XYZ file of C-alpha atoms in Angstrom:
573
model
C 17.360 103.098 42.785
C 20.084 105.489 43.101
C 21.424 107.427 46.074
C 21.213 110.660 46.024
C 23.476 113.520 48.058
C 21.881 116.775 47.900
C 22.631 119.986 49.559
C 21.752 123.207 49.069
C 24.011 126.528 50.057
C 24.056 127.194 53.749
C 21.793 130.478 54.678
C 23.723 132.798 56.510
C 23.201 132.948 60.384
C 22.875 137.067 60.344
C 18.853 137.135 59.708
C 15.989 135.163 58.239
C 16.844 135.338 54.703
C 15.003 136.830 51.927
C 12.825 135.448 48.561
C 16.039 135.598 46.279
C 18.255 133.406 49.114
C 14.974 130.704 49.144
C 14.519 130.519 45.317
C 18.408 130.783 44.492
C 19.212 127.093 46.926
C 16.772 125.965 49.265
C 13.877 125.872 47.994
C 14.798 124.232 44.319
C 16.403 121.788 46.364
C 13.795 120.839 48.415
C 11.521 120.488 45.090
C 13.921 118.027 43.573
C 14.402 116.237 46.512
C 10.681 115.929 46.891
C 10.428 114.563 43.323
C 13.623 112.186 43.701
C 11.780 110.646 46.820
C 8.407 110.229 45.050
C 10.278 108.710 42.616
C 11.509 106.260 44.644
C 15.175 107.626 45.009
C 17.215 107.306 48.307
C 17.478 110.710 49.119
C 19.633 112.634 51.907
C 19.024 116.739 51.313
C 21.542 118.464 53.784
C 21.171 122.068 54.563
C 22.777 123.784 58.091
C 23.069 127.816 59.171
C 26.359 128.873 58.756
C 27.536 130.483 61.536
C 31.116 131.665 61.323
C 32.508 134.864 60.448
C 32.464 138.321 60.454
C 28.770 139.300 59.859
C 27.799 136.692 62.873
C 29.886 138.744 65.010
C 28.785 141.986 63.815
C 24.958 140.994 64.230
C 25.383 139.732 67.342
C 27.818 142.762 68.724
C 23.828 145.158 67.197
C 21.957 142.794 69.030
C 24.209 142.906 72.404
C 23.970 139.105 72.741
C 26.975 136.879 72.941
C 27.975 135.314 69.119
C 27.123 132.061 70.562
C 23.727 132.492 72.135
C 22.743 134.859 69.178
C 23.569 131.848 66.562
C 21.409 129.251 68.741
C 18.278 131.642 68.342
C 19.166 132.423 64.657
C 19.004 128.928 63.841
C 16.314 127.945 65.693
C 14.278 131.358 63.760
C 15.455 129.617 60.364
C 14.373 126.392 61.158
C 10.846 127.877 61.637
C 10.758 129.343 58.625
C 12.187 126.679 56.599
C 9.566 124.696 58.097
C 6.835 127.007 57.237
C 7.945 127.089 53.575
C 7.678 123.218 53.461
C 11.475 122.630 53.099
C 12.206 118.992 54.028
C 15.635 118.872 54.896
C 16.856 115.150 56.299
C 18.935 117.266 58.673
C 19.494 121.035 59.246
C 22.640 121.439 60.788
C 24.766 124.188 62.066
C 28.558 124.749 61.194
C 29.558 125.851 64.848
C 28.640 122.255 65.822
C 31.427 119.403 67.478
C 31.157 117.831 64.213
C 31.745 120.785 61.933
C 34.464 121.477 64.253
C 36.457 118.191 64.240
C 35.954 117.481 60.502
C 37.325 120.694 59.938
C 40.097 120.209 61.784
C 40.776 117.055 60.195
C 40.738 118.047 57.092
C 43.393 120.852 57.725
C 45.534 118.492 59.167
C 45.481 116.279 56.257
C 46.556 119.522 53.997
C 49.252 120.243 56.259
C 50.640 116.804 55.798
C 50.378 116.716 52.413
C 51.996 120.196 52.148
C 49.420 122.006 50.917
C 49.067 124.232 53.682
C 51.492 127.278 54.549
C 52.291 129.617 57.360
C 52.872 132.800 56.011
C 52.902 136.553 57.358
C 50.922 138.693 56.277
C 50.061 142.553 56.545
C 46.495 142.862 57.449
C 44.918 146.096 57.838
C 44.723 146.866 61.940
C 42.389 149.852 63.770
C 43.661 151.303 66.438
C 40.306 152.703 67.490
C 38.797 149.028 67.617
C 42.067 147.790 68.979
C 41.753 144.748 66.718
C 43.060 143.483 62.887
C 39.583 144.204 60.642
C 39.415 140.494 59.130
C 36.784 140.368 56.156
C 33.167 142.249 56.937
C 34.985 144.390 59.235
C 36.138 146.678 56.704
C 34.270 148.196 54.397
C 34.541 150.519 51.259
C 34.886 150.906 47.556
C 35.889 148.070 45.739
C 38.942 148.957 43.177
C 37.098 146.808 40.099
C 33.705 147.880 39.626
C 33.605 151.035 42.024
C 31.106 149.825 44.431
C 31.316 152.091 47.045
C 29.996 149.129 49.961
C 32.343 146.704 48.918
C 33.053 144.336 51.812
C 36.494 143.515 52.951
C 36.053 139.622 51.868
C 33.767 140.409 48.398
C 32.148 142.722 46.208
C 28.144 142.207 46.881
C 28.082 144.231 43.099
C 30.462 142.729 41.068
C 30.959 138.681 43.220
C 34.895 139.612 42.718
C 36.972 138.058 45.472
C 38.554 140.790 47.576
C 40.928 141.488 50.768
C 40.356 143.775 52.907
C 43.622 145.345 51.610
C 42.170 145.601 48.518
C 39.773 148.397 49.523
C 39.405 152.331 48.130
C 38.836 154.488 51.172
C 38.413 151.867 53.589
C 36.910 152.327 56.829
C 35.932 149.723 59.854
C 32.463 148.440 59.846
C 32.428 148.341 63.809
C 33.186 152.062 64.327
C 33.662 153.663 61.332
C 37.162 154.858 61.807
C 39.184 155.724 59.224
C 42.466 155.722 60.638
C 43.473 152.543 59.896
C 47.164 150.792 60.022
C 48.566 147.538 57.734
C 50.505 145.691 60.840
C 52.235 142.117 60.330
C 50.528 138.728 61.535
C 51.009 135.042 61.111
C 48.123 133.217 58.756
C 47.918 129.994 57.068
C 47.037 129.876 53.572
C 45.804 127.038 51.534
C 48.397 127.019 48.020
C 45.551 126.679 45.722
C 47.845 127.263 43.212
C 49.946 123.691 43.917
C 45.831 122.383 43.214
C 45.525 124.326 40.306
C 45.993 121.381 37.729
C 44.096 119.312 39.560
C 41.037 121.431 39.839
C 41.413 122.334 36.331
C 40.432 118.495 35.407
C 38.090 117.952 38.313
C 36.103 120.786 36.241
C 36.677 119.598 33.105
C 35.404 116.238 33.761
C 32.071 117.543 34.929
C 32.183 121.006 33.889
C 30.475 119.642 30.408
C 27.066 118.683 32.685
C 26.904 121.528 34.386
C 24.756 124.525 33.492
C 27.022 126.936 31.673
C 26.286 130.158 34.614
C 28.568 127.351 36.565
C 30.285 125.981 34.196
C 31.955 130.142 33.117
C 32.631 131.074 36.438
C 34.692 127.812 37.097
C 36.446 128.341 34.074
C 36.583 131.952 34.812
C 38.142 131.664 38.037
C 40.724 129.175 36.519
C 41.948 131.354 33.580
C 42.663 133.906 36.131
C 44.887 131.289 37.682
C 44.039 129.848 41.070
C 45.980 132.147 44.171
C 47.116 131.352 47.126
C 44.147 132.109 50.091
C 44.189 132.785 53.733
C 42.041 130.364 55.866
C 42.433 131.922 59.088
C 41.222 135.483 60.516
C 41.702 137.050 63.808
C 37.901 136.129 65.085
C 36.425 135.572 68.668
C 33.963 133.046 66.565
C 35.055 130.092 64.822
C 36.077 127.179 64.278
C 39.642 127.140 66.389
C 43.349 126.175 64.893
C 44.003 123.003 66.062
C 46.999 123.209 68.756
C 48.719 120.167 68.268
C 49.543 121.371 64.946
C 49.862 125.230 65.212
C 50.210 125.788 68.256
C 51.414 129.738 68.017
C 48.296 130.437 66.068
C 46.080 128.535 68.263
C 47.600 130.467 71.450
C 46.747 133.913 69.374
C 43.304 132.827 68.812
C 42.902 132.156 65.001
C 39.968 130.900 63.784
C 39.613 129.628 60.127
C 37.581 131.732 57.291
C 34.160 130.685 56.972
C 34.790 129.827 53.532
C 37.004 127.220 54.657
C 34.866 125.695 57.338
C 31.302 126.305 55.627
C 31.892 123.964 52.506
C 32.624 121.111 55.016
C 30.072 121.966 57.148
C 28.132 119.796 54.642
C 29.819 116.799 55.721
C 29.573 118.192 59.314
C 25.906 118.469 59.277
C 25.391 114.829 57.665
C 27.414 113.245 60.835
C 25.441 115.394 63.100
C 22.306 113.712 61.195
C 23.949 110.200 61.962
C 24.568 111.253 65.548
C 20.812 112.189 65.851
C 19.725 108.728 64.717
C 16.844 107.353 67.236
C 18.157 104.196 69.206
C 18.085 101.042 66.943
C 18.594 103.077 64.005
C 21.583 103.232 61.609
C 23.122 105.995 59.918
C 26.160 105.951 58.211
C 27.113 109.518 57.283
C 30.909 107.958 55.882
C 28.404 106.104 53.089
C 27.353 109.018 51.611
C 30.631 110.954 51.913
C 33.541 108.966 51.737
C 34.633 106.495 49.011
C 30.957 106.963 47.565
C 32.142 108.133 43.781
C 29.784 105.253 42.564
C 26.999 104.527 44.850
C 26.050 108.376 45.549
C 25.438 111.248 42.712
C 26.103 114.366 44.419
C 24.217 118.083 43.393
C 24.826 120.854 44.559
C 21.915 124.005 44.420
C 23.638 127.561 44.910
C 23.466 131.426 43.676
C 26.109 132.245 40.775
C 28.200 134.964 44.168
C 28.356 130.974 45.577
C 29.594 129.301 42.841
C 33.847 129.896 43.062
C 33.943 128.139 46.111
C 31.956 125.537 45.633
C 33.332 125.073 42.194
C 37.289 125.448 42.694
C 37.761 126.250 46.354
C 36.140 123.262 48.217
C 37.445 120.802 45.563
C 40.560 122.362 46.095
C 40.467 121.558 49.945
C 39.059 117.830 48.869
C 41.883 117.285 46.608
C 44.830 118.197 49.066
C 43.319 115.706 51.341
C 44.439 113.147 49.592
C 41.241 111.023 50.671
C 38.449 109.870 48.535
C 35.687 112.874 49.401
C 32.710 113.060 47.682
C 33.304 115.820 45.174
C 29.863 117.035 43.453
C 28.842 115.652 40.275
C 26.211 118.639 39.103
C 25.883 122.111 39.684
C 22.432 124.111 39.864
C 23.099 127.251 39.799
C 21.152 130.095 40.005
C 21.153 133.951 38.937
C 19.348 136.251 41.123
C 16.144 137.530 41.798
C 15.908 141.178 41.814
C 13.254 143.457 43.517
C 11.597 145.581 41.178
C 15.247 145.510 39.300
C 17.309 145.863 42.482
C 18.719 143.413 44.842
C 17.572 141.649 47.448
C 19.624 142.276 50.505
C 20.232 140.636 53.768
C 22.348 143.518 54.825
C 20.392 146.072 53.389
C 16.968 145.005 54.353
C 14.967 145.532 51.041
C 13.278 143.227 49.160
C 10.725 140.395 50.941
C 11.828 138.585 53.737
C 10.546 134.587 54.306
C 9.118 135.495 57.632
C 7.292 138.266 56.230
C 6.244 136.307 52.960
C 4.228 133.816 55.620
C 2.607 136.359 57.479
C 0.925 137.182 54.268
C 0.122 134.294 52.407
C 0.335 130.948 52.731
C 4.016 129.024 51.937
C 2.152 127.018 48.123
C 1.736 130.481 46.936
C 5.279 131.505 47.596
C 6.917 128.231 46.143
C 5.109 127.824 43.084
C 5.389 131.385 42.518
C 9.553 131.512 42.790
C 10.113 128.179 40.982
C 7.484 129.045 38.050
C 10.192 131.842 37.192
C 13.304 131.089 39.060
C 16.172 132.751 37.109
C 17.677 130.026 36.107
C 18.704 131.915 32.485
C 18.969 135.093 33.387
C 17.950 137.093 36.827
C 14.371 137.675 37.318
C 12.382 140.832 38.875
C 10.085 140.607 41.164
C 6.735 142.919 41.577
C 3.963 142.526 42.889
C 1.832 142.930 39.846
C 3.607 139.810 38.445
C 3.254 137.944 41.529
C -0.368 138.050 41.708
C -1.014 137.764 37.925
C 0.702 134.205 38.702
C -1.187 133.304 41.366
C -4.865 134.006 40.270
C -4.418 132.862 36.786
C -2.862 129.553 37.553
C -3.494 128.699 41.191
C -6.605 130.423 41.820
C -8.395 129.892 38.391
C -6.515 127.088 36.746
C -6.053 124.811 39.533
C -8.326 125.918 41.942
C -11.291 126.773 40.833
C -10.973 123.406 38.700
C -11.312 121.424 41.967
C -13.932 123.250 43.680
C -16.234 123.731 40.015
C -15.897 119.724 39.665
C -16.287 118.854 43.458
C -19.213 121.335 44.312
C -21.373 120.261 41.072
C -20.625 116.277 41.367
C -21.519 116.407 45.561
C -24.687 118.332 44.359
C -26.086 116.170 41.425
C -24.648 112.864 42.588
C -24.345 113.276 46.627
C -20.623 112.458 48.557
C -19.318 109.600 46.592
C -17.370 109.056 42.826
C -20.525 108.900 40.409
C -19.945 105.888 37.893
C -21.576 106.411 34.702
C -20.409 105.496 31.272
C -17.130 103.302 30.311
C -14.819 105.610 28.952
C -14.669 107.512 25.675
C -12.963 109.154 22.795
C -12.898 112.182 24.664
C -11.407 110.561 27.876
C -8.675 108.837 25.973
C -7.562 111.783 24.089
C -7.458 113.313 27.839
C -5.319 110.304 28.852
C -2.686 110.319 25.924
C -2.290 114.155 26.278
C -2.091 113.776 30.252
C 0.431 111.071 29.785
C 2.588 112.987 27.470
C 2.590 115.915 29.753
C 3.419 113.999 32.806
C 6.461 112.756 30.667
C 7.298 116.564 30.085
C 7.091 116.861 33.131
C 9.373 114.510 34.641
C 12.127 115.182 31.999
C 12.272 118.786 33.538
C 12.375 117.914 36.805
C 15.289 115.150 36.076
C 17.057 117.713 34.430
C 16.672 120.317 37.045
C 14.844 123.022 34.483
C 12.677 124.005 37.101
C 10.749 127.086 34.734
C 10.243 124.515 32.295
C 8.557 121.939 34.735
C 6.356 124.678 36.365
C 5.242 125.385 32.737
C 4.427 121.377 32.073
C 2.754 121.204 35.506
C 0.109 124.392 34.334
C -0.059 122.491 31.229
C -1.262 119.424 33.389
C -3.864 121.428 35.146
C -5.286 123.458 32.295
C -5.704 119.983 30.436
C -8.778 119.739 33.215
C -10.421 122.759 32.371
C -10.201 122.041 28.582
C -11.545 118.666 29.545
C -14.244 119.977 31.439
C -15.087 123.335 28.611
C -15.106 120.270 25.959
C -17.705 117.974 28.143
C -19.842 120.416 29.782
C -21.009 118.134 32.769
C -23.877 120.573 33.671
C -25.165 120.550 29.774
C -24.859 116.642 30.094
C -26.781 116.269 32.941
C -29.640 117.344 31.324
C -29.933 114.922 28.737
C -27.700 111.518 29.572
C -26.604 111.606 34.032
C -24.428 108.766 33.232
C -22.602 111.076 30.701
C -22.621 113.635 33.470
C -21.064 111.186 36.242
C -18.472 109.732 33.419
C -17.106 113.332 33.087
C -16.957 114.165 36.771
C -15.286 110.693 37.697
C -12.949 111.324 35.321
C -12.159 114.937 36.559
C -12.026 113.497 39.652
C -8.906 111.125 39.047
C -7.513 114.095 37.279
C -7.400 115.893 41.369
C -6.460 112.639 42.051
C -3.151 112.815 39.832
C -2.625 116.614 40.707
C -2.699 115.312 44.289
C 0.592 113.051 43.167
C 2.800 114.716 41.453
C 1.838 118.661 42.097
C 3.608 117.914 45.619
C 7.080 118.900 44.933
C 5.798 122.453 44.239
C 2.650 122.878 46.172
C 3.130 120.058 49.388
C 0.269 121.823 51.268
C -1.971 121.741 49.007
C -1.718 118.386 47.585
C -1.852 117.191 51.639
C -5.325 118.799 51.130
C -6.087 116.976 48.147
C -4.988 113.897 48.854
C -7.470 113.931 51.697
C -10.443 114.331 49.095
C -10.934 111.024 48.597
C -11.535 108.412 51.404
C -9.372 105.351 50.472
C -6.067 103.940 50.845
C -4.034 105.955 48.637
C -0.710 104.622 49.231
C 0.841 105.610 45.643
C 4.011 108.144 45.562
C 3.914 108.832 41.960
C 1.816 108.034 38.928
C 3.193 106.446 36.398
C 1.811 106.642 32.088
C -0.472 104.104 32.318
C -2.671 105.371 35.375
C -2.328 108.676 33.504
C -3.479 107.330 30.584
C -6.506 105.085 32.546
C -7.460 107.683 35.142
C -9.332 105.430 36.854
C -7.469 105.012 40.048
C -10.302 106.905 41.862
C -13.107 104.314 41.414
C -16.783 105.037 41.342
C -18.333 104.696 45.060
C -15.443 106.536 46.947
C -16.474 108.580 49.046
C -14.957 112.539 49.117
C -14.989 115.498 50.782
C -15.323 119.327 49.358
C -12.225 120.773 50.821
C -12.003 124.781 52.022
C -11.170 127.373 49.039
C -7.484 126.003 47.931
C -6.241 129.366 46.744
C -7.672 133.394 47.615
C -7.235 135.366 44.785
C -5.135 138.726 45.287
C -7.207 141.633 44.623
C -6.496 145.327 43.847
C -6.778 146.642 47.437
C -4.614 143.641 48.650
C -2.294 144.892 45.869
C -2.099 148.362 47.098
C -1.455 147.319 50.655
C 1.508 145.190 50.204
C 2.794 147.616 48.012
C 2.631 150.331 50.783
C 4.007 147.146 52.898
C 7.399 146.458 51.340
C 7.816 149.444 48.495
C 7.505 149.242 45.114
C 9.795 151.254 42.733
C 10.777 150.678 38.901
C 14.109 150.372 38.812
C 14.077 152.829 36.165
């Protein structure tokens, strides 16, 4: 089977990170890494916090903690989360860690020796009040393309255009608000994208084709504009440090490098600190999946369309001036965004529905299934409340649900605690099997080619084949006239929760944990393949099983009207 690298964008250390930051990386990842292991795949999903930067100081300065002990909790408060949403990272990481930092290092090195990295100086915009040079997220106002009036001094949140903080209207610190702000001289080194430029250029063309055309434009977009020159250092307290054996001036004045320079690496960073964490006796070779693996590894990368430049054009920029063989990624998911009742989710801002919160409420399945049933993969999405708990009743609740506990309840109390037996099979059970098989087939093309909608859409299909199974045989009309016809249709429902058990786990892991402890036998199988679909037999008669507690709650008016009060709900109209 074939190895696959996967890594999803790295959620910012400044707070636990809202629904659109979960459905726009994480958790897509973790749903295709799920399948890819069921599957049989070797699979290595890499996530870590990124920690660098301006906002991390900023957050940590509101919270009167040191940057460093404020990161540690941050991380560990994500990793809870992530956990309670299911997400099964092989390693979650951090970017401030030894490994980050020497990779990092290393790789700057490499583009100093190969000339690709240049000392220049610079006017940067300096406060007097702050005493300090406003790097990035330290200076805020409008930005001069689209007239966003919170522009931040590194990007536009509104418009994703790359800025500096020179580029600002009416610009103002972010630390004290001062307006009376200076442009003094400094030293910086800046990676010359623009000696990469060619090479980029066919990087994206030779994979650019695969790639899901949101990626695909703003690669190409960013390379019509022509590729500039970029600063990768910043006057910062936080960071990873300029090496001193190299720059030594710059290292004696502090400079750290951008986030965007060190983040992007941090992938490879994170996979040696998931070697380096290997139990003793165990070996983990984090160069295998990184380094001189163009054919044994197939790399994808899961990201929000603001992420996309860098990971498209400015990280294979940096792997390119290496001159080492780096894995560069091979595919793309990218994603647009998830609005809130048609405006935008906002770390900064607070508004929208945070993960923590989302947990507090209901339990992780109902979030997951939720976001990847309409994760805006073609356009953005909106989120309400209405349409959240439309989804969840109709096809949780009713379709899945209610199928499991309707076939369960009757078959315990007509036939007692074990898989009735009854008649062979039928007409009626084969034409279940062929249209089960051809939906699981559906359903695994999605998922291979990351349509995530689309599989949500086959996997509903797959349960509401049950209930039209069940409708069509009425077990508790049968069991008036012919029991064996009775037990026939219940065993067969019952390999039906069986197969949902399978291959419903990349969307809904808790729940199929709780279905695949229905039925009391060895159940060793990771996936189901068209034959068992077809058979549904792999339950056989005399197992025993267990009724298991209500699977999903359905959302009712009054819940409705409380979370609304909760979190807001406006029309963006």
């Amino acid at each position: 089977m074939a190895r696959h690298l996967i890594t999803s964008a790295l959620p910012y250390i400044n707070g636990i990170k809202h629904l659109g930051n979960m459905v726009g990386s994480m958790l897509p990842a973790d749903v295709y890494a799920r399948y890819l292991r069921q599957r049989g795949h070797d699979v290595l999903y890499i996530c870590a916090t990124d920690e660098h930067g301006t906002p991390a100081e900023l957050a940590a300065k509101a919270a009167g903690l040191p940057v460093s002990e404020f990161c540690a909790r941050q991380h560990d408060a994500q990793k809870a989360v992530y956990d309670g949403f299911g997400l099964a990272f092989d390693y979650f990481g951090r970017t401030s860690s030894p490994q980050n930092v020497e990779i990092t290092q290393h790789f700057a090195r490499r583009l100093k020796e190969n000339g690709f990295i240049e000392e220049r100086t610079t006017r940067q915009v300096y406060s007097p009040a702050d005493g300090r040079f406003l790097p990035d997220r330290y200076i805020v106002g409008t930005c001069p393309f689209c007239g966003y009036e919170a522009a931040r001094g590194d990007q536009c949140e509104n418009c994703t255009r790359v800025l500096d903080p020179t580029d600002l209207v009416d610009a103002r610190s972010a630390v004290s608000g001062s307006t009376d702000l200076e442009v003094r001289e400094t030293k910086h080194l800046f990676l010359l994208q623009s000696a990469l430029e060619g090479e980029v250029a066919a990087f994206v063309d030779a994979h650019g084709e695969q790639w899901p055309t949101l990626a695909s434009s703003i690669a190409r977009k960013w390379l019509t504009e022509g590729l500039h020159d970029r600063a990768i250092t910043r006057d910062l307290e936080w960071g990873v440090p300029v090496p001193a054996d190299v720059w030594p001036d710059l290292a004696a004045e502090g400079k750290v490098f951008y986030v965007w320079f060190d983040a992007p690496i941090g992938y490879i960073g994170a996979t040696k600190e998931w070697a380096d964490a290997a139990a003793p006796g165990e070996e983990r070779d984090w160069r295998s999946w990184w380094y001189e693996a163009d054919d044994s590894v197939r790399y994808t990368e899961f990201m929000a369309k603001d992420n996309v430049p860098f990971h498209t054009v400015m990280f294979p920029a940096t792997q390119i001036g290496t001159r080492e063989p780096w894995k560069r990624v091979d595919y793309v998911k990218a994603f647009n965004w998830l609005t809130y009742y048609g405006g935008k989710f906002s770390t900064s801002q607070q508004r929208g529905i945070f993960a923590d919160a989302a947990l507090d409420l209901l339990p992780a399945d109902y979030w997951r299934y939720f976001l990847m049933a309409g994760a805006p993969e073609s356009d953005d999405a909106s989120f309400s409340w209405e349409l959240f708990s439309s989804t969840v009743n109709k096809d949780l609740a009713d379709t899945l649900g209610n199928f499991v506990n309707r076939v369960l309840s009757f078959s315990r109390k007509r036939f007692g605690d074990t898989v009735p037996a009854g008649h062979d099979a039928g007409d009626a059970e084969r034409r279940l099997g062929d249209e089960v098989a051809r939906l699981l087939a559906e359903y695994e093309e999605h998922l291979e080619a990351l349509q995530f909608r689309k599989a949500a859409f086959a996997l509903r299909a797959l349960w509401s084949a049950g209930n039209s199974y069940l409708e069509e045989k009425a077990p508790w009309r049968e069991i008036k006239t012919d029991e064996d016809a009775a037990a026939l249709t219940l065993r067969t429902a019952m390999n039906l929760i069986r197969l949902y058990a399978v291959v419903s786990e990349p969307f809904i892991p808790f729940t199929t944990r709780a279905l695949r402890s229905v039925f009391a036998f060895d159940d060793t199988a990771t996936w189901v393949s068209a034959d068992e679909a077809r058979a549904l037999s792999s339950v056989p008669a005399g197992t025993p099983f267990t009724v298991p507690p209500v699977l999903f709650t359905k959302i009712t008016e009054d819940d409705l009207e409380t979370y609304r009060e909760r979190f807001g709900a406006v029309d963006a109209a």
